Amino acid sequence: MPIDDLLIALFLILLLSRLLGETCQRFGWPVVVGEIAAGVLLGPSALGWLTPNPLLANIAELGIILLLFSIGSETSIKRLYHAGSQVLLVALIGIVLPLLFTGLAAFYWLSLPPFAALFYGCALTATSIGISLRVLKDAGQQQQHSSQIILGAAVADDIAGVILLSLLFSFATGAGFAPLPLLKLVLTLLVFLVFAPPLGRLLIYLLRFASGHAHNEGYEAVVMLALICLFAWLAHLAGAPALLGGFSAGLALSRQFVWPWQRYLQNPFAFTNKLEHAMQPLTEVFAPVFFVYVGISIDVSHLQLSGTDLLWLAGIVLLALAGKLLAGLAVQGPWRDKWLVGCAMIPRGEVGLVFAQFGQQLQIISTDIFTGLVLVIAITTLLGPLLLKTLLSHNNHSQKTPQ
């Protein structure tokens, strides 16, 4: 992508995402809906000014890595640990039910071969960790118990997605099922998630010591961005999504960080607070690029749906919604938390799009099935934050209403 094309693309992305995001906020809608809508408007679905390309995809991935860093810095490891059993149950139900519902629908309604139907269902098991957490963060709800369950379940979904994608790739390329490489992948992911945050904490102590000898402005932003890039690279090296590296770096920064050696080392609250504030402007700039790119990746301009096509499309969307909403029933507590978790698990976002593009490249699904699948992903990606925002607004109104 030539530099002039990149510059005008970033101009359009940053300007239009801001305008539509602010407009949505004025109407009480999630900002992320406006940012995705900006991508749809700029992309092949409408104006056609921008198309998916590797450079924009990399910038978008940096945006989601920074967003996950920001969320990780406000996450309590202790709360994640105490919500462990619920997290795993929500994640398991949120994978199994959509796979079962939409996979069978693809097999019977779309007459897909068994493996293609399995792949179709797997693509709709995904949960976009960034989209719902952005809505919760904007609403100031990221510290709630339900938000910790959503975060943990979405991370588990990402790990399961990596494993599923590896399995499907083995079968699609004729390699068959290889248990030892799969076991190695799972163990590597678990080791990374367990040891990366403590390692990041140790590096933060070293950075604080070095900060006393730094004389240039911007030290905190530079070293923290370097640390995030390092951990994202390590996550990718381990076979995990790079965004988990950003999340791990954020956990290391969290003021609620818990580890066995904290009794011997004083918590560097003042320094970590500087690091967090230094990264905030970068996150605000790059995170919208990711959501705009999700919209750019959606191309509905060539869809020619008949009445029957619209019926099966609506049916699959309903099944995709139901599978995630039912996962919220595993949460212990009031119905508010159950619905919050269920709604937050709905958006498929970039994870579902990765699955869909993978299936088309390997010719597991045809072009028309791919387009329909992308449309289902797009609808759930837009409906999820809208439902979540509506639910949060209703709960806030109920709490303010005098009894």
Tab-separated table of C-alpha atoms in Angstrom:
chain	number	residue	atom	x	y	z
A	1	MET	CA	0.000	0.000	0.000
A	2	PRO	CA	1.655	3.287	-1.096
A	3	ILE	CA	2.207	5.941	1.571
A	4	ASP	CA	-0.277	8.375	-0.009
A	5	ASP	CA	-3.017	5.717	0.016
A	6	LEU	CA	-2.224	4.863	3.644
A	7	LEU	CA	-2.365	8.507	4.717
A	8	ILE	CA	-5.753	9.206	3.103
A	9	ALA	CA	-7.078	5.887	4.441
A	10	LEU	CA	-6.091	6.800	8.003
A	11	PHE	CA	-7.575	10.283	7.529
A	12	LEU	CA	-10.920	8.819	6.450
A	13	ILE	CA	-10.900	6.110	9.145
A	14	LEU	CA	-10.054	8.407	12.052
A	15	LEU	CA	-12.340	11.254	10.970
A	16	LEU	CA	-15.425	9.235	10.030
A	17	SER	CA	-15.140	6.869	13.012
A	18	ARG	CA	-15.031	9.869	15.318
A	19	LEU	CA	-17.991	11.586	13.661
A	20	LEU	CA	-20.218	8.500	13.582
A	21	GLY	CA	-19.081	7.420	17.036
A	22	GLU	CA	-20.063	10.801	18.484
A	23	THR	CA	-23.382	10.672	16.593
A	24	CYS	CA	-24.204	7.243	17.995
A	25	GLN	CA	-23.313	8.424	21.488
A	26	ARG	CA	-25.740	11.333	21.155
A	27	PHE	CA	-28.529	8.848	20.340
A	28	GLY	CA	-27.540	6.644	23.268
A	29	TRP	CA	-26.042	3.908	21.071
A	30	PRO	CA	-22.631	2.316	21.661
A	31	VAL	CA	-19.720	4.221	20.081
A	32	VAL	CA	-18.455	0.965	18.581
A	33	VAL	CA	-21.582	0.729	16.400
A	34	GLY	CA	-20.708	4.050	14.796
A	35	GLU	CA	-17.125	2.927	14.229
A	36	ILE	CA	-18.204	-0.321	12.557
A	37	ALA	CA	-20.765	1.627	10.515
A	38	ALA	CA	-17.938	3.942	9.369
A	39	GLY	CA	-16.115	0.891	8.043
A	40	VAL	CA	-19.207	-0.400	6.260
A	41	LEU	CA	-19.686	3.032	4.669
A	42	LEU	CA	-16.042	3.337	3.557
A	43	GLY	CA	-15.718	-0.294	2.458
A	44	PRO	CA	-16.997	-2.369	-0.464
A	45	SER	CA	-20.534	-2.473	0.950
A	46	ALA	CA	-21.143	1.233	0.210
A	47	LEU	CA	-18.668	3.817	-1.115
A	48	GLY	CA	-15.869	1.377	-1.916
A	49	TRP	CA	-13.136	3.868	-1.019
A	50	LEU	CA	-11.263	1.343	1.151
A	51	THR	CA	-10.775	-2.398	0.853
A	52	PRO	CA	-9.183	-4.932	3.223
A	53	ASN	CA	-5.414	-5.104	2.883
A	54	PRO	CA	-2.559	-6.483	5.034
A	55	LEU	CA	-1.195	-3.100	6.143
A	56	LEU	CA	-4.546	-1.814	7.408
A	57	ALA	CA	-5.173	-5.219	8.999
A	58	ASN	CA	-1.904	-4.950	10.947
A	59	ILE	CA	-2.713	-1.421	12.139
A	60	ALA	CA	-6.175	-2.645	13.164
A	61	GLU	CA	-4.632	-5.543	15.104
A	62	LEU	CA	-2.360	-3.097	16.915
A	63	GLY	CA	-5.524	-1.194	17.885
A	64	ILE	CA	-7.174	-4.256	19.430
A	65	ILE	CA	-3.908	-5.184	21.195
A	66	LEU	CA	-3.817	-1.721	22.798
A	67	LEU	CA	-7.514	-1.933	23.726
A	68	LEU	CA	-6.950	-5.305	25.403
A	69	PHE	CA	-3.959	-3.832	27.224
A	70	SER	CA	-6.209	-1.056	28.556
A	71	ILE	CA	-8.820	-3.600	29.685
A	72	GLY	CA	-6.170	-5.845	31.254
A	73	SER	CA	-4.798	-2.921	33.275
A	74	GLU	CA	-8.222	-2.568	34.931
A	75	THR	CA	-8.799	-6.296	35.469
A	76	SER	CA	-8.562	-8.028	38.828
A	77	ILE	CA	-6.758	-11.402	38.655
A	78	LYS	CA	-8.315	-12.305	42.011
A	79	ARG	CA	-11.842	-11.774	40.635
A	80	LEU	CA	-11.011	-13.763	37.524
A	81	TYR	CA	-9.760	-16.599	39.731
A	82	HIS	CA	-12.849	-16.619	41.942
A	83	ALA	CA	-15.088	-16.595	38.844
A	84	GLY	CA	-13.107	-19.494	37.341
A	85	SER	CA	-15.758	-22.230	37.340
A	86	GLN	CA	-18.434	-19.890	35.976
A	87	VAL	CA	-16.019	-18.582	33.333
A	88	LEU	CA	-15.291	-22.069	32.049
A	89	LEU	CA	-18.972	-23.050	32.089
A	90	VAL	CA	-20.056	-19.899	30.232
A	91	ALA	CA	-17.262	-20.378	27.690
A	92	LEU	CA	-18.103	-24.068	27.195
A	93	ILE	CA	-21.826	-23.457	26.699
A	94	GLY	CA	-21.058	-20.458	24.479
A	95	ILE	CA	-19.003	-22.723	22.218
A	96	VAL	CA	-21.050	-25.932	22.209
A	97	LEU	CA	-24.553	-24.489	21.706
A	98	PRO	CA	-23.786	-22.163	18.753
A	99	LEU	CA	-21.732	-24.941	17.151
A	100	LEU	CA	-24.605	-27.388	17.564
A	101	PHE	CA	-27.400	-24.997	16.567
A	102	THR	CA	-25.799	-23.320	13.551
A	103	GLY	CA	-23.847	-26.389	12.413
A	104	LEU	CA	-27.045	-28.460	12.184
A	105	ALA	CA	-28.828	-25.551	10.495
A	106	ALA	CA	-26.051	-25.342	7.895
A	107	PHE	CA	-26.243	-29.095	7.313
A	108	TYR	CA	-30.042	-29.331	6.968
A	109	TRP	CA	-31.041	-25.863	5.697
A	110	LEU	CA	-28.057	-25.029	3.501
A	111	SER	CA	-27.371	-28.640	2.498
A	112	LEU	CA	-23.664	-28.284	3.254
A	113	PRO	CA	-21.397	-31.364	3.485
A	114	PRO	CA	-20.724	-32.493	7.096
A	115	PHE	CA	-17.225	-30.969	7.316
A	116	ALA	CA	-18.340	-27.653	5.769
A	117	ALA	CA	-21.323	-27.552	8.161
A	118	LEU	CA	-18.960	-28.226	11.089
A	119	PHE	CA	-16.741	-25.403	9.934
A	120	TYR	CA	-19.759	-23.075	9.549
A	121	GLY	CA	-20.790	-23.826	13.135
A	122	CYS	CA	-17.229	-23.332	14.430
A	123	ALA	CA	-17.052	-19.889	12.796
A	124	LEU	CA	-20.113	-18.844	14.816
A	125	THR	CA	-18.739	-20.056	18.173
A	126	ALA	CA	-16.413	-17.039	18.280
A	127	THR	CA	-16.798	-14.102	20.639
A	128	SER	CA	-15.166	-10.762	19.867
A	129	ILE	CA	-13.542	-9.866	23.166
A	130	GLY	CA	-12.962	-6.239	22.197
A	131	ILE	CA	-16.439	-5.137	21.115
A	132	SER	CA	-18.501	-5.917	24.229
A	133	LEU	CA	-15.721	-4.928	26.610
A	134	ARG	CA	-15.525	-1.554	24.837
A	135	VAL	CA	-19.246	-1.035	25.569
A	136	LEU	CA	-18.767	-2.049	29.220
A	137	LYS	CA	-15.726	0.206	29.534
A	138	ASP	CA	-17.618	3.193	28.063
A	139	ALA	CA	-20.416	2.523	30.575
A	140	GLY	CA	-17.960	2.291	33.508
A	141	GLN	CA	-18.972	-1.328	34.148
A	142	GLN	CA	-15.608	-3.035	33.575
A	143	GLN	CA	-15.063	-3.697	37.319
A	144	GLN	CA	-18.381	-5.501	37.845
A	145	HIS	CA	-18.498	-9.227	38.612
A	146	SER	CA	-20.332	-9.967	35.364
A	147	SER	CA	-17.661	-8.086	33.393
A	148	GLN	CA	-14.936	-10.303	34.853
A	149	ILE	CA	-16.902	-13.391	33.777
A	150	ILE	CA	-17.335	-11.928	30.278
A	151	LEU	CA	-13.622	-11.189	30.059
A	152	GLY	CA	-12.573	-14.643	31.243
A	153	ALA	CA	-15.080	-16.429	29.015
A	154	ALA	CA	-14.044	-14.373	25.979
A	155	VAL	CA	-10.363	-15.182	26.614
A	156	ALA	CA	-11.289	-18.878	26.924
A	157	ASP	CA	-13.239	-18.518	23.666
A	158	ASP	CA	-10.158	-17.096	21.952
A	159	ILE	CA	-8.005	-19.986	23.154
A	160	ALA	CA	-10.660	-22.501	22.062
A	161	GLY	CA	-10.846	-20.693	18.709
A	162	VAL	CA	-7.106	-21.147	18.171
A	163	ILE	CA	-7.421	-24.851	18.975
A	164	LEU	CA	-10.469	-25.323	16.735
A	165	LEU	CA	-8.797	-23.468	13.882
A	166	SER	CA	-5.705	-25.678	14.231
A	167	LEU	CA	-7.858	-28.820	14.144
A	168	LEU	CA	-9.842	-27.672	11.124
A	169	PHE	CA	-6.663	-26.692	9.298
A	170	SER	CA	-5.210	-30.176	9.903
A	171	PHE	CA	-8.310	-31.858	8.513
A	172	ALA	CA	-8.696	-29.423	5.584
A	173	THR	CA	-5.095	-29.955	4.454
A	174	GLY	CA	-5.362	-33.731	4.792
A	175	ALA	CA	-3.004	-34.002	7.778
A	176	GLY	CA	-5.683	-35.601	9.942
A	177	PHE	CA	-5.903	-35.415	13.745
A	178	ALA	CA	-2.500	-35.081	15.448
A	179	PRO	CA	-2.994	-35.268	19.256
A	180	LEU	CA	0.592	-34.502	20.313
A	181	PRO	CA	0.951	-31.166	18.435
A	182	LEU	CA	-2.504	-30.151	19.677
A	183	LEU	CA	-1.588	-31.008	23.290
A	184	LYS	CA	1.643	-29.043	22.912
A	185	LEU	CA	-0.315	-26.032	21.614
A	186	VAL	CA	-2.763	-26.141	24.559
A	187	LEU	CA	0.032	-26.433	27.130
A	188	THR	CA	1.986	-23.591	25.502
A	189	LEU	CA	-1.064	-21.311	25.651
A	190	LEU	CA	-1.696	-22.130	29.319
A	191	VAL	CA	1.963	-21.598	30.252
A	192	PHE	CA	1.936	-18.232	28.494
A	193	LEU	CA	-1.226	-17.043	30.268
A	194	VAL	CA	0.124	-18.132	33.680
A	195	PHE	CA	3.692	-16.809	33.440
A	196	ALA	CA	3.399	-13.743	31.177
A	197	PRO	CA	1.801	-11.356	33.740
A	198	PRO	CA	4.412	-12.038	36.504
A	199	LEU	CA	7.201	-11.616	33.948
A	200	GLY	CA	5.639	-8.330	32.860
A	201	ARG	CA	5.463	-7.202	36.495
A	202	LEU	CA	9.190	-7.865	36.960
A	203	LEU	CA	9.976	-5.878	33.826
A	204	ILE	CA	7.863	-2.983	35.146
A	205	TYR	CA	10.027	-2.879	38.289
A	206	LEU	CA	13.123	-2.688	36.067
A	207	LEU	CA	11.531	0.066	33.974
A	208	ARG	CA	10.690	2.040	37.119
A	209	PHE	CA	14.313	1.786	38.273
A	210	ALA	CA	15.533	2.920	34.820
A	211	SER	CA	13.056	5.815	34.792
A	212	GLY	CA	15.153	7.577	37.413
A	213	HIS	CA	17.928	7.908	34.838
A	214	ALA	CA	15.655	8.978	31.928
A	215	HIS	CA	15.800	12.649	30.939
A	216	ASN	CA	13.612	12.642	27.820
A	217	GLU	CA	9.872	13.261	27.787
A	218	GLY	CA	7.647	10.403	26.695
A	219	TYR	CA	9.663	7.726	28.516
A	220	GLU	CA	6.551	6.024	29.924
A	221	ALA	CA	4.716	5.811	26.579
A	222	VAL	CA	7.765	4.494	24.723
A	223	VAL	CA	8.722	1.780	27.218
A	224	MET	CA	5.126	0.637	27.752
A	225	LEU	CA	4.443	0.403	24.038
A	226	ALA	CA	7.677	-1.569	23.657
A	227	LEU	CA	6.571	-3.933	26.442
A	228	ILE	CA	3.144	-4.437	24.840
A	229	CYS	CA	4.739	-5.212	21.471
A	230	LEU	CA	7.097	-7.706	23.135
A	231	PHE	CA	4.279	-9.577	24.863
A	232	ALA	CA	2.088	-9.549	21.745
A	233	TRP	CA	5.027	-11.054	19.835
A	234	LEU	CA	5.527	-13.701	22.544
A	235	ALA	CA	1.820	-14.567	22.405
A	236	HIS	CA	2.015	-14.981	18.632
A	237	LEU	CA	5.147	-17.100	19.059
A	238	ALA	CA	3.233	-19.320	21.488
A	239	GLY	CA	0.462	-19.832	18.915
A	240	ALA	CA	-2.026	-17.551	20.677
A	241	PRO	CA	-3.750	-14.455	19.273
A	242	ALA	CA	-1.420	-11.460	19.643
A	243	LEU	CA	-4.154	-9.568	21.499
A	244	LEU	CA	-3.691	-11.944	24.474
A	245	GLY	CA	-0.168	-10.559	24.758
A	246	GLY	CA	-1.560	-7.049	25.103
A	247	PHE	CA	-4.008	-8.301	27.722
A	248	SER	CA	-1.183	-9.995	29.686
A	249	ALA	CA	0.866	-6.780	29.643
A	250	GLY	CA	-2.203	-4.959	30.972
A	251	LEU	CA	-2.618	-7.515	33.768
A	252	ALA	CA	1.000	-6.906	34.779
A	253	LEU	CA	0.196	-3.193	35.068
A	254	SER	CA	-3.039	-3.666	37.022
A	255	ARG	CA	-3.078	-2.078	40.470
A	256	GLN	CA	-5.052	-5.153	41.564
A	257	PHE	CA	-2.220	-7.454	40.499
A	258	VAL	CA	-1.700	-10.383	42.878
A	259	TRP	CA	1.426	-12.547	43.021
A	260	PRO	CA	3.373	-14.506	45.685
A	261	TRP	CA	6.244	-11.989	45.978
A	262	GLN	CA	4.168	-8.874	46.553
A	263	ARG	CA	4.947	-8.998	50.289
A	264	TYR	CA	8.632	-8.407	49.461
A	265	LEU	CA	8.219	-5.843	46.666
A	266	GLN	CA	6.385	-2.574	47.139
A	267	ASN	CA	3.600	-2.032	44.600
A	268	PRO	CA	4.722	0.651	42.106
A	269	PHE	CA	1.316	2.376	41.983
A	270	ALA	CA	2.644	5.830	41.096
A	271	PHE	CA	4.734	4.490	38.199
A	272	THR	CA	2.062	2.122	36.817
A	273	ASN	CA	-0.435	4.997	36.953
A	274	LYS	CA	1.954	7.065	34.796
A	275	LEU	CA	2.317	4.180	32.346
A	276	GLU	CA	-1.446	3.737	32.095
A	277	HIS	CA	-2.120	7.432	31.466
A	278	ALA	CA	0.710	7.620	28.926
A	279	MET	CA	-0.865	4.818	26.874
A	280	GLN	CA	-4.420	6.183	26.931
A	281	PRO	CA	-4.049	8.599	23.970
A	282	LEU	CA	-2.486	5.860	21.821
A	283	THR	CA	-5.358	3.516	22.654
A	284	GLU	CA	-7.936	6.194	21.799
A	285	VAL	CA	-6.285	6.710	18.397
A	286	PHE	CA	-5.667	3.105	17.327
A	287	ALA	CA	-8.591	1.176	18.861
A	288	PRO	CA	-11.223	2.723	16.509
A	289	VAL	CA	-9.117	1.607	13.513
A	290	PHE	CA	-9.826	-1.999	14.463
A	291	PHE	CA	-13.598	-1.521	14.614
A	292	VAL	CA	-13.619	0.405	11.342
A	293	TYR	CA	-11.616	-2.409	9.737
A	294	VAL	CA	-14.260	-4.918	10.880
A	295	GLY	CA	-16.781	-2.862	8.891
A	296	ILE	CA	-14.451	-2.614	5.884
A	297	SER	CA	-14.107	-6.418	5.882
A	298	ILE	CA	-17.871	-6.789	5.423
A	299	ASP	CA	-19.017	-6.770	1.797
A	300	VAL	CA	-22.762	-7.099	1.317
A	301	SER	CA	-22.827	-5.276	-2.024
A	302	HIS	CA	-23.074	-8.517	-4.030
A	303	LEU	CA	-25.757	-10.146	-1.918
A	304	GLN	CA	-28.861	-11.126	-3.870
A	305	LEU	CA	-31.095	-12.760	-1.314
A	306	SER	CA	-34.444	-14.278	-2.208
A	307	GLY	CA	-37.305	-14.598	0.267
A	308	THR	CA	-36.175	-18.114	1.180
A	309	ASP	CA	-32.583	-16.930	1.647
A	310	LEU	CA	-33.749	-14.186	3.975
A	311	LEU	CA	-35.712	-16.726	6.034
A	312	TRP	CA	-32.758	-19.075	6.566
A	313	LEU	CA	-30.505	-16.093	7.222
A	314	ALA	CA	-32.883	-14.821	9.915
A	315	GLY	CA	-33.134	-18.340	11.342
A	316	ILE	CA	-29.355	-18.746	11.618
A	317	VAL	CA	-29.010	-15.272	13.183
A	318	LEU	CA	-31.614	-16.242	15.809
A	319	LEU	CA	-29.816	-19.528	16.513
A	320	ALA	CA	-26.486	-17.686	16.775
A	321	LEU	CA	-28.059	-15.251	19.259
A	322	ALA	CA	-29.752	-18.013	21.268
A	323	GLY	CA	-26.564	-20.056	21.659
A	324	LYS	CA	-24.733	-17.158	23.330
A	325	LEU	CA	-27.702	-15.880	25.353
A	326	LEU	CA	-28.199	-19.338	26.868
A	327	ALA	CA	-24.547	-19.338	27.937
A	328	GLY	CA	-25.407	-16.488	30.306
A	329	LEU	CA	-27.715	-18.803	32.270
A	330	ALA	CA	-24.608	-20.468	33.733
A	331	VAL	CA	-23.843	-17.297	35.723
A	332	GLN	CA	-24.727	-17.456	39.397
A	333	GLY	CA	-26.550	-14.399	40.610
A	334	PRO	CA	-29.362	-12.077	39.500
A	335	TRP	CA	-30.967	-12.265	36.078
A	336	ARG	CA	-29.348	-8.941	35.234
A	337	ASP	CA	-25.913	-10.575	35.289
A	338	LYS	CA	-27.130	-13.557	33.266
A	339	TRP	CA	-28.514	-11.326	30.499
A	340	LEU	CA	-25.454	-9.057	30.572
A	341	VAL	CA	-23.091	-11.982	30.074
A	342	GLY	CA	-25.296	-13.526	27.389
A	343	CYS	CA	-25.573	-10.272	25.414
A	344	ALA	CA	-21.849	-9.561	25.747
A	345	MET	CA	-20.982	-12.965	24.242
A	346	ILE	CA	-23.040	-12.341	21.078
A	347	PRO	CA	-20.675	-10.308	18.808
A	348	ARG	CA	-18.540	-12.527	16.550
A	349	GLY	CA	-16.514	-9.637	15.139
A	350	GLU	CA	-12.986	-10.135	13.892
A	351	VAL	CA	-12.691	-13.691	15.245
A	352	GLY	CA	-15.630	-14.902	13.175
A	353	LEU	CA	-14.326	-13.055	10.129
A	354	VAL	CA	-10.957	-14.795	10.470
A	355	PHE	CA	-12.752	-18.146	10.487
A	356	ALA	CA	-14.839	-17.189	7.455
A	357	GLN	CA	-11.851	-15.970	5.424
A	358	PHE	CA	-9.910	-19.087	6.350
A	359	GLY	CA	-12.764	-21.287	5.119
A	360	GLN	CA	-13.010	-19.460	1.808
A	361	GLN	CA	-9.246	-19.564	1.197
A	362	LEU	CA	-9.136	-23.327	1.753
A	363	GLN	CA	-12.338	-23.743	-0.329
A	364	ILE	CA	-14.172	-25.370	2.562
A	365	ILE	CA	-17.165	-23.109	1.881
A	366	SER	CA	-18.278	-21.560	-1.408
A	367	THR	CA	-18.355	-17.826	-2.162
A	368	ASP	CA	-22.115	-17.464	-1.674
A	369	ILE	CA	-22.019	-19.367	1.635
A	370	PHE	CA	-19.058	-17.223	2.687
A	371	THR	CA	-21.018	-14.028	1.944
A	372	GLY	CA	-24.006	-15.258	3.943
A	373	LEU	CA	-21.754	-16.284	6.834
A	374	VAL	CA	-20.098	-12.845	6.857
A	375	LEU	CA	-23.545	-11.237	6.918
A	376	VAL	CA	-24.530	-13.345	9.965
A	377	ILE	CA	-21.279	-12.302	11.649
A	378	ALA	CA	-21.966	-8.647	10.772
A	379	ILE	CA	-25.509	-8.752	12.173
A	380	THR	CA	-24.425	-10.346	15.458
A	381	THR	CA	-21.517	-7.899	15.695
A	382	LEU	CA	-23.938	-4.962	15.464
A	383	LEU	CA	-26.769	-6.471	17.527
A	384	GLY	CA	-24.545	-7.524	20.448
A	385	PRO	CA	-23.419	-4.047	21.563
A	386	LEU	CA	-26.889	-2.583	20.887
A	387	LEU	CA	-28.548	-5.174	23.136
A	388	LEU	CA	-25.850	-4.738	25.767
A	389	LYS	CA	-26.169	-0.956	25.733
A	390	THR	CA	-29.973	-1.200	26.001
A	391	LEU	CA	-29.687	-3.570	28.949
A	392	LEU	CA	-27.144	-1.359	30.728
A	393	SER	CA	-29.292	1.748	30.161
A	394	HIS	CA	-32.372	-0.035	31.503
A	395	ASN	CA	-30.502	-1.185	34.612
A	396	ASN	CA	-29.077	2.290	35.257
A	397	HIS	CA	-32.573	3.796	34.904
A	398	SER	CA	-34.003	1.195	37.328
A	399	GLN	CA	-31.310	1.951	39.897
A	400	LYS	CA	-31.979	5.725	39.698
A	401	THR	CA	-35.779	5.329	39.985
A	402	PRO	CA	-36.828	5.947	43.611
A	403	GLN	CA	-38.630	3.079	45.295
